[in-house]
Tab-separated table of C-alpha atoms and ligand atoms in Angstrom:
chain	number	residue	atom	x	y	z
A	571	MET	CA	272.683	2.793	157.807
A	572	PRO	CA	273.939	-0.805	158.029
A	573	LEU	CA	277.556	-1.348	156.974
A	574	ARG	CA	276.506	-3.564	154.061
A	575	SER	CA	274.317	-0.777	152.607
A	576	ILE	CA	277.120	1.773	152.983
A	577	LEU	CA	279.614	-0.506	151.194
A	578	CYS	CA	277.039	-1.192	148.515
A	579	ALA	CA	276.450	2.555	147.995
A	580	ILE	CA	280.208	3.201	147.778
A	581	PHE	CA	280.586	0.365	145.259
A	582	ILE	CA	277.751	1.672	143.087
A	583	GLY	CA	279.174	5.205	143.349
A	584	LEU	CA	282.625	4.054	142.290
A	585	PHE	CA	281.171	2.023	139.454
A	586	VAL	CA	279.189	4.948	138.080
A	587	VAL	CA	282.004	7.453	138.605
A	588	GLY	CA	284.507	4.980	137.161
A	589	GLN	CA	282.582	4.661	133.890
A	590	PRO	CA	283.755	7.213	131.386
A	591	LEU	CA	280.704	9.140	130.183
A	592	ALA	CA	280.070	8.394	126.512
A	593	LYS	CA	281.388	11.249	124.402
A	594	PRO	CA	278.540	13.119	122.667
A	595	LEU	CA	278.266	12.503	118.944
A	596	VAL	CA	278.980	15.198	116.417
A	597	ILE	CA	276.480	14.671	113.602
A	598	ALA	CA	277.426	16.578	110.469
A	599	HIS	CA	274.119	18.089	109.397
A	600	ARG	CA	273.859	17.654	105.618
A	601	GLY	CA	277.661	17.267	105.694
A	602	ALA	CA	279.752	20.286	106.642
A	603	SER	CA	276.931	22.412	105.245
A	604	GLY	CA	278.152	25.566	106.960
A	605	TYR	CA	281.049	25.570	104.471
A	606	LEU	CA	279.993	23.789	101.274
A	607	PRO	CA	276.632	23.218	99.553
A	608	GLU	CA	274.575	20.780	101.611
A	609	HIS	CA	274.566	17.050	100.953
A	610	THR	CA	277.207	17.139	98.216
A	611	LEU	CA	280.048	14.612	98.313
A	612	GLU	CA	282.395	17.550	98.889
A	613	SER	CA	280.425	18.544	101.965
A	614	ALA	CA	280.546	14.956	103.268
A	615	VAL	CA	284.321	14.753	102.735
A	616	LEU	CA	284.863	18.021	104.565
A	617	ALA	CA	282.692	16.826	107.482
A	618	TYR	CA	284.704	13.619	107.579
A	619	SER	CA	287.994	15.492	107.701
A	620	GLN	CA	286.672	17.822	110.410
A	621	GLY	CA	286.175	14.849	112.715
A	622	ALA	CA	282.405	14.288	112.619
A	623	ASP	CA	281.234	11.033	114.202
A	624	PHE	CA	278.223	10.703	111.883
A	625	ILE	CA	277.298	12.253	108.543
A	626	GLU	CA	273.639	12.897	107.804
A	627	GLN	CA	271.913	11.964	104.530
A	628	ASP	CA	268.377	13.240	103.911
A	629	LEU	CA	266.863	10.841	101.378
A	630	VAL	CA	264.301	11.263	98.601
A	631	LEU	CA	263.488	9.139	95.553
A	632	SER	CA	264.140	9.891	91.903
A	633	LYS	CA	261.668	9.005	89.115
A	634	ASP	CA	263.602	5.780	88.515
A	635	ASN	CA	263.623	4.819	92.198
A	636	VAL	CA	267.155	5.840	93.075
A	637	LEU	CA	267.703	7.196	96.591
A	638	VAL	CA	269.311	10.605	96.282
A	639	VAL	CA	270.699	12.779	99.054
A	640	LEU	CA	268.630	15.942	99.149
A	641	HIS	CA	266.811	17.707	101.953
A	642	ASP	CA	263.609	18.518	100.070
A	643	ILE	CA	261.199	16.761	97.754
A	644	HIS	CA	261.700	19.889	95.589
A	645	LEU	CA	264.799	20.850	93.631
A	646	ASP	CA	264.417	24.566	93.100
A	647	THR	CA	266.092	25.958	96.250
A	648	VAL	CA	269.389	24.059	95.876
A	649	THR	CA	269.869	23.460	92.127
A	650	ASN	CA	269.686	25.188	88.747
A	651	VAL	CA	266.669	23.063	87.676
A	652	GLU	CA	264.728	26.118	86.490
A	653	GLN	CA	267.441	26.913	83.932
A	654	GLN	CA	268.051	23.310	82.933
A	655	PHE	CA	264.447	22.083	82.673
A	656	PRO	CA	262.254	25.233	82.653
A	657	GLU	CA	259.088	23.373	81.593
A	658	ARG	CA	259.269	20.523	84.101
A	659	HIS	CA	257.501	22.100	87.081
A	660	ARG	CA	254.139	20.989	88.396
A	661	PRO	CA	251.089	23.292	88.434
A	662	ASP	CA	252.234	24.658	91.820
A	663	GLY	CA	255.404	25.955	90.130
A	664	ARG	CA	257.703	23.574	92.034
A	665	TYR	CA	260.159	21.091	90.517
A	666	TYR	CA	259.861	17.682	92.205
A	667	VAL	CA	262.809	15.308	92.548
A	668	ILE	CA	260.485	12.384	91.844
A	669	ASP	CA	259.682	13.761	88.364
A	670	PHE	CA	263.330	13.451	87.245
A	671	SER	CA	265.433	10.394	86.448
A	672	LEU	CA	268.829	10.019	88.067
A	673	ALA	CA	270.491	10.791	84.739
A	674	GLU	CA	268.559	14.072	84.598
A	675	LEU	CA	269.256	14.900	88.234
A	676	GLN	CA	272.956	14.375	87.639
A	677	THR	CA	272.982	17.114	84.986
A	678	LEU	CA	271.956	19.684	87.598
A	679	ARG	CA	274.384	21.909	89.473
A	680	VAL	CA	273.948	22.166	93.217
A	681	HIS	CA	274.325	25.554	94.874
A	682	GLU	CA	273.990	27.050	98.321
A	683	ARG	CA	270.427	27.003	99.612
A	684	THR	CA	268.351	29.974	98.488
A	685	ASP	CA	264.824	31.075	99.247
A	686	GLN	CA	262.254	30.975	96.455
A	687	GLN	CA	263.295	34.493	95.426
A	688	GLY	CA	266.843	33.227	94.837
A	689	LYS	CA	268.401	34.933	97.899
A	690	MET	CA	270.957	32.930	99.893
A	691	VAL	CA	269.412	31.650	103.131
A	692	PHE	CA	272.785	31.924	104.918
A	693	SER	CA	274.430	34.928	103.290
A	694	SER	CA	277.996	34.335	104.536
A	695	ARG	CA	278.259	30.766	103.245
A	696	TYR	CA	279.965	29.423	100.109
A	697	GLN	CA	279.814	31.887	97.233
A	698	GLY	CA	282.016	30.174	94.641
A	699	ARG	CA	280.847	28.697	91.346
A	700	ALA	CA	282.356	25.203	91.542
A	701	ASP	CA	280.526	22.344	89.857
A	702	PHE	CA	278.732	20.532	92.694
A	703	ARG	CA	276.365	17.674	91.838
A	704	ILE	CA	273.586	15.663	93.508
A	705	ALA	CA	274.906	12.524	95.226
A	706	THR	CA	273.117	9.209	95.541
A	707	PHE	CA	272.801	7.399	98.872
A	708	GLU	CA	274.969	4.603	97.482
A	709	GLU	CA	277.699	7.091	96.568
A	710	GLN	CA	277.754	8.497	100.087
A	711	LEU	CA	277.783	4.997	101.592
A	712	GLU	CA	280.713	4.055	99.383
A	713	LEU	CA	282.620	7.268	100.033
A	714	ILE	CA	282.355	7.118	103.814
A	715	SER	CA	282.968	3.350	103.940
A	716	GLN	CA	286.091	3.679	101.803
A	717	LEU	CA	287.424	6.524	103.937
A	718	ASN	CA	286.726	4.413	107.037
A	719	ARG	CA	288.547	1.455	105.536
A	720	MET	CA	291.624	3.531	104.800
A	721	THR	CA	291.705	5.652	107.965
A	722	GLY	CA	290.553	3.014	110.433
A	723	LYS	CA	287.875	5.412	111.664
A	724	GLN	CA	284.218	4.422	112.068
A	725	VAL	CA	282.329	7.478	110.906
A	726	GLY	CA	278.655	6.543	110.792
A	727	PHE	CA	275.590	7.167	108.628
A	728	TYR	CA	272.559	9.081	109.826
A	729	PRO	CA	269.921	8.881	107.043
A	730	GLU	CA	266.551	10.588	107.289
A	731	ILE	CA	263.564	9.158	105.418
A	732	LYS	CA	262.039	12.280	103.921
A	733	SER	CA	258.248	12.557	103.682
A	734	PRO	CA	257.390	8.829	103.629
A	735	ALA	CA	253.623	9.521	103.514
A	736	TRP	CA	254.077	11.881	100.559
A	737	HIS	CA	256.188	9.293	98.739
A	738	ARG	CA	253.393	6.758	99.339
A	739	GLN	CA	250.886	9.177	97.778
A	740	GLN	CA	253.158	9.165	94.715
A	741	GLY	CA	252.976	5.371	94.672
A	742	ARG	CA	256.425	4.757	96.202
A	743	ASP	CA	257.578	3.053	99.387
A	744	ILE	CA	260.766	4.932	100.288
A	745	SER	CA	261.175	3.097	103.610
A	746	LYS	CA	261.405	-0.300	101.923
A	747	MET	CA	264.054	1.045	99.555
A	748	VAL	CA	266.144	2.571	102.343
A	749	LEU	CA	265.942	-0.615	104.394
A	750	ALA	CA	266.835	-2.782	101.377
A	751	THR	CA	269.906	-0.605	100.822
A	752	LEU	CA	270.950	-0.920	104.460
A	753	ARG	CA	270.529	-4.697	104.284
A	754	LYS	CA	272.520	-4.905	101.056
A	755	HIS	CA	275.407	-3.300	102.947
A	756	GLN	CA	274.849	-5.300	106.181
A	757	LEU	CA	273.883	-2.091	107.958
A	758	ASP	CA	270.499	-3.143	109.376
A	759	ASP	CA	272.234	-3.903	112.625
A	760	PRO	CA	271.874	-2.164	116.005
A	761	ASN	CA	275.598	-2.549	116.604
A	762	LYS	CA	276.615	-0.677	113.443
A	763	ALA	CA	277.216	3.076	113.367
A	764	VAL	CA	273.856	3.869	111.763
A	765	TYR	CA	270.813	5.798	112.961
A	766	ILE	CA	267.650	6.071	110.897
A	767	GLN	CA	265.586	9.191	111.599
A	768	SER	CA	262.085	10.297	110.693
A	769	PHE	CA	259.557	12.941	111.702
A	770	ASP	CA	256.814	10.372	111.065
A	771	PHE	CA	256.184	8.240	114.158
A	772	ALA	CA	253.826	5.873	112.331
A	773	GLU	CA	256.648	5.170	109.880
A	774	LEU	CA	259.199	4.413	112.592
A	775	LYS	CA	256.714	2.008	114.208
A	776	ARG	CA	256.311	0.430	110.789
A	777	TRP	CA	260.111	0.080	110.465
A	778	ARG	CA	260.306	-1.765	113.752
A	779	HIS	CA	257.140	-3.860	113.646
A	780	GLU	CA	256.121	-4.402	110.006
A	781	LEU	CA	259.487	-4.236	108.233
A	782	GLY	CA	261.398	-5.896	111.085
A	783	ALA	CA	264.237	-3.371	111.088
A	784	LYS	CA	267.034	-3.953	113.600
A	785	VAL	CA	268.894	-0.685	113.049
A	786	LYS	CA	268.821	2.100	115.670
A	787	LEU	CA	265.931	4.533	115.150
A	788	VAL	CA	265.541	8.185	116.152
A	789	GLN	CA	262.213	9.985	116.335
A	790	LEU	CA	262.518	13.572	115.146
A	791	LEU	CA	260.350	16.095	116.958
A	792	GLY	CA	258.947	19.164	115.275
A	793	GLU	CA	255.955	21.388	115.905
A	794	ASN	CA	252.484	20.268	114.884
A	795	ASP	CA	251.982	23.386	112.747
A	796	TRP	CA	255.015	22.563	110.587
A	797	HIS	CA	252.926	19.737	109.056
A	798	GLU	CA	256.024	17.558	108.599
A	799	ALA	CA	253.901	14.448	109.247
A	800	SER	CA	250.593	13.513	110.808
A	801	THR	CA	252.495	12.862	114.063
A	802	ASN	CA	251.335	14.642	117.235
A	803	TYR	CA	254.570	16.070	118.671
A	804	ASP	CA	252.803	17.658	121.637
A	805	TYR	CA	251.866	14.155	122.745
A	806	LEU	CA	255.275	12.646	121.988
A	807	LYS	CA	256.935	15.199	124.290
A	808	THR	CA	254.905	13.999	127.297
A	809	ALA	CA	256.170	11.264	129.625
A	810	GLU	CA	253.642	8.876	128.068
A	811	GLY	CA	254.683	9.827	124.544
A	812	LEU	CA	258.389	9.439	125.323
A	813	ALA	CA	257.712	6.023	126.834
A	814	GLU	CA	255.902	5.058	123.638
A	815	ILE	CA	258.816	6.270	121.504
A	816	ALA	CA	261.123	4.129	123.642
A	817	THR	CA	259.202	1.017	122.594
A	818	VAL	CA	260.519	1.384	119.033
A	819	ALA	CA	263.351	3.927	118.971
A	820	GLN	CA	266.650	4.557	120.707
A	821	GLY	CA	266.546	8.340	120.696
A	822	ILE	CA	264.816	11.603	119.920
A	823	GLY	CA	265.888	14.461	117.678
A	824	PRO	CA	264.198	17.587	119.050
A	825	TRP	CA	264.854	21.043	117.625
A	826	LEU	CA	266.855	23.289	119.915
A	827	ALA	CA	263.888	25.328	121.150
A	828	GLN	CA	262.308	22.144	122.472
A	829	VAL	CA	265.204	21.527	124.866
A	830	ILE	CA	266.223	25.134	125.640
A	831	ASP	CA	263.658	27.805	126.454
A	832	GLN	CA	264.383	30.654	124.017
A	833	GLN	CA	263.372	33.368	126.491
A	834	THR	CA	265.063	32.177	129.672
A	835	PHE	CA	267.887	30.119	128.110
A	836	ALA	CA	267.104	27.392	130.646
A	837	SER	CA	266.266	23.743	130.122
A	838	THR	CA	262.685	22.994	129.118
A	839	GLY	CA	262.964	19.627	130.892
A	840	LEU	CA	262.497	17.608	127.695
A	841	ALA	CA	266.087	16.318	127.543
A	842	GLU	CA	265.915	15.164	131.157
A	843	ALA	CA	262.518	13.490	130.603
A	844	ALA	CA	263.801	11.704	127.489
A	845	HIS	CA	266.851	10.420	129.359
A	846	LYS	CA	264.540	9.181	132.097
A	847	ALA	CA	262.649	7.230	129.432
A	848	GLY	CA	265.931	5.664	128.313
A	849	LEU	CA	266.195	7.691	125.097
A	850	ALA	CA	269.293	9.348	123.690
A	851	VAL	CA	268.879	13.044	122.844
A	852	HIS	CA	270.295	14.412	119.555
A	853	PRO	CA	269.008	17.980	119.046
A	854	TYR	CA	269.164	19.895	115.759
A	855	THR	CA	270.669	22.223	114.538
A	856	PHE	CA	273.798	24.107	115.623
A	857	ARG	CA	274.437	26.961	113.206
A	858	GLN	CA	277.311	29.235	114.156
A	859	ASP	CA	276.071	31.800	111.637
A	860	SER	CA	272.537	32.069	112.987
A	861	LEU	CA	272.879	32.150	116.736
A	862	PRO	CA	270.623	34.562	118.597
A	863	ASP	CA	272.425	37.913	119.151
A	864	ASN	CA	272.934	37.494	122.857
A	865	VAL	CA	274.100	33.858	122.777
A	866	GLN	CA	277.696	32.718	122.406
A	867	THR	CA	278.635	29.296	121.095
A	868	SER	CA	280.447	28.364	124.301
A	869	GLN	CA	277.363	29.237	126.398
A	870	LEU	CA	275.085	27.188	124.174
A	871	PHE	CA	277.427	24.189	124.195
A	872	ALA	CA	277.954	24.402	127.967
A	873	LEU	CA	274.197	24.208	128.444
A	874	LEU	CA	273.674	21.418	125.904
A	875	PHE	CA	276.666	19.217	126.670
A	876	GLY	CA	277.205	20.209	130.299
A	877	GLN	CA	273.856	20.705	131.950
A	878	LEU	CA	271.535	18.790	129.611
A	879	GLN	CA	274.076	16.035	128.924
A	880	ILE	CA	272.850	15.619	125.373
A	881	ASP	CA	274.139	12.558	123.554
A	882	GLY	CA	274.737	14.127	120.164
A	883	LEU	CA	274.211	17.320	118.198
A	884	PHE	CA	273.351	17.971	114.561
A	885	SER	CA	275.813	20.620	113.471
A	886	ASP	CA	276.309	22.591	110.245
A	887	PHE	CA	279.804	23.323	111.600
A	888	PRO	CA	281.255	19.971	112.721
A	889	ASP	CA	284.731	21.473	113.239
A	890	ILE	CA	283.496	23.946	115.857
A	891	THR	CA	281.536	21.277	117.703
A	892	VAL	CA	284.485	18.858	117.638
A	893	ARG	CA	286.771	21.621	118.907
A	894	TYR	CA	284.512	22.333	121.869
A	895	LEU	CA	284.330	18.659	122.815
A	896	GLN	CA	288.133	18.558	122.747
A	897	ASP	CA	288.113	21.344	125.375
A	898	LYS	CA	289.449	23.883	122.908
A	899	PRO	CA	288.169	27.482	122.707
A	900	VAL	CA	285.300	28.093	120.276
A	901	ASP	CA	284.341	31.750	120.584
B	1281	LIG	O1	267.440	15.480	110.836
B	1281	LIG	C1	267.656	16.407	111.862
B	1281	LIG	C2	267.275	17.591	111.239
B	1281	LIG	O2	267.967	17.561	110.044
B	1281	LIG	C3	265.815	17.650	110.977
B	1281	LIG	O3	265.586	18.751	110.300
B	1281	LIG	O4	264.830	19.833	108.315
B	1281	LIG	O5	267.247	19.714	108.721
B	1281	LIG	O6	266.014	17.681	108.061
B	1281	LIG	P1	265.958	18.977	108.768
B	1282	LIG	CA1	267.510	15.912	108.292
């Protein structure tokens, strides 16, 4: 090899080695939802104090067009709506956020997630009776911004546009409202600590092309039979699909089984393929209280952060994820 090529290789090697690898992001999934009812202001504050880099807000619209922070378009699995407004369900028996004004929503008490039979989904989580309430997107923006101002930290926002096609069927354009809110706060900016996520690829393309959004976008990946959106996730996971995502978004949010084979506990290759396409990889969701029996947290994290080099992780337990990334014991 000519001397010039050798020197060039050494220079490139030093440059790459000399760059500190970006620290993976700890994304508090619905706040510190492993400890306090999801998406409440209390859960966001706890996530903040545990050292999360980003706090997630799932967004749905109220009857009077206020963006509220709730995971579902329904209220019945996280609030006492059935006691408060027993008659206000639709023919399918469900209580829809969009059928209630903000003033009505604010009278509801938020509790730990239950199934439709009222049984706690995560039985070891918060069992107290404190008075938690539904938060608006604006309240979470204010809370986190104020904490940032006072602490000097830059904890970011990670909103998800929930069911945009369903909102459209109800005559609402949730994307326009989320984007207007970001712009009002000067957050439609690729250099700000904000990621917008959606399961709906058509909607993310719309954000970039039709609505002219500048903010960073993340395409969530599910399974086609979840019917989260009319998006074909089998296609998006291919090299061609990932390249298409990269034309509008900065990253993907796959669920854990899409990056780690559940049988062999080895990489599926998706994280590597996404990186090759120039996409960040932010899998969901780390839940300390629902790990498979034979998997320890440290093993899972070593695979995700070590071998797969993921760029961020949605975590119900931000403190545990932060601890691991600080090289402290987690098991
Ligand atoms: O947004 C990442 C992850 O939250 C997607 O799943 O159902 O928890 O919103 P979900
Ligand atoms: Ca979400």
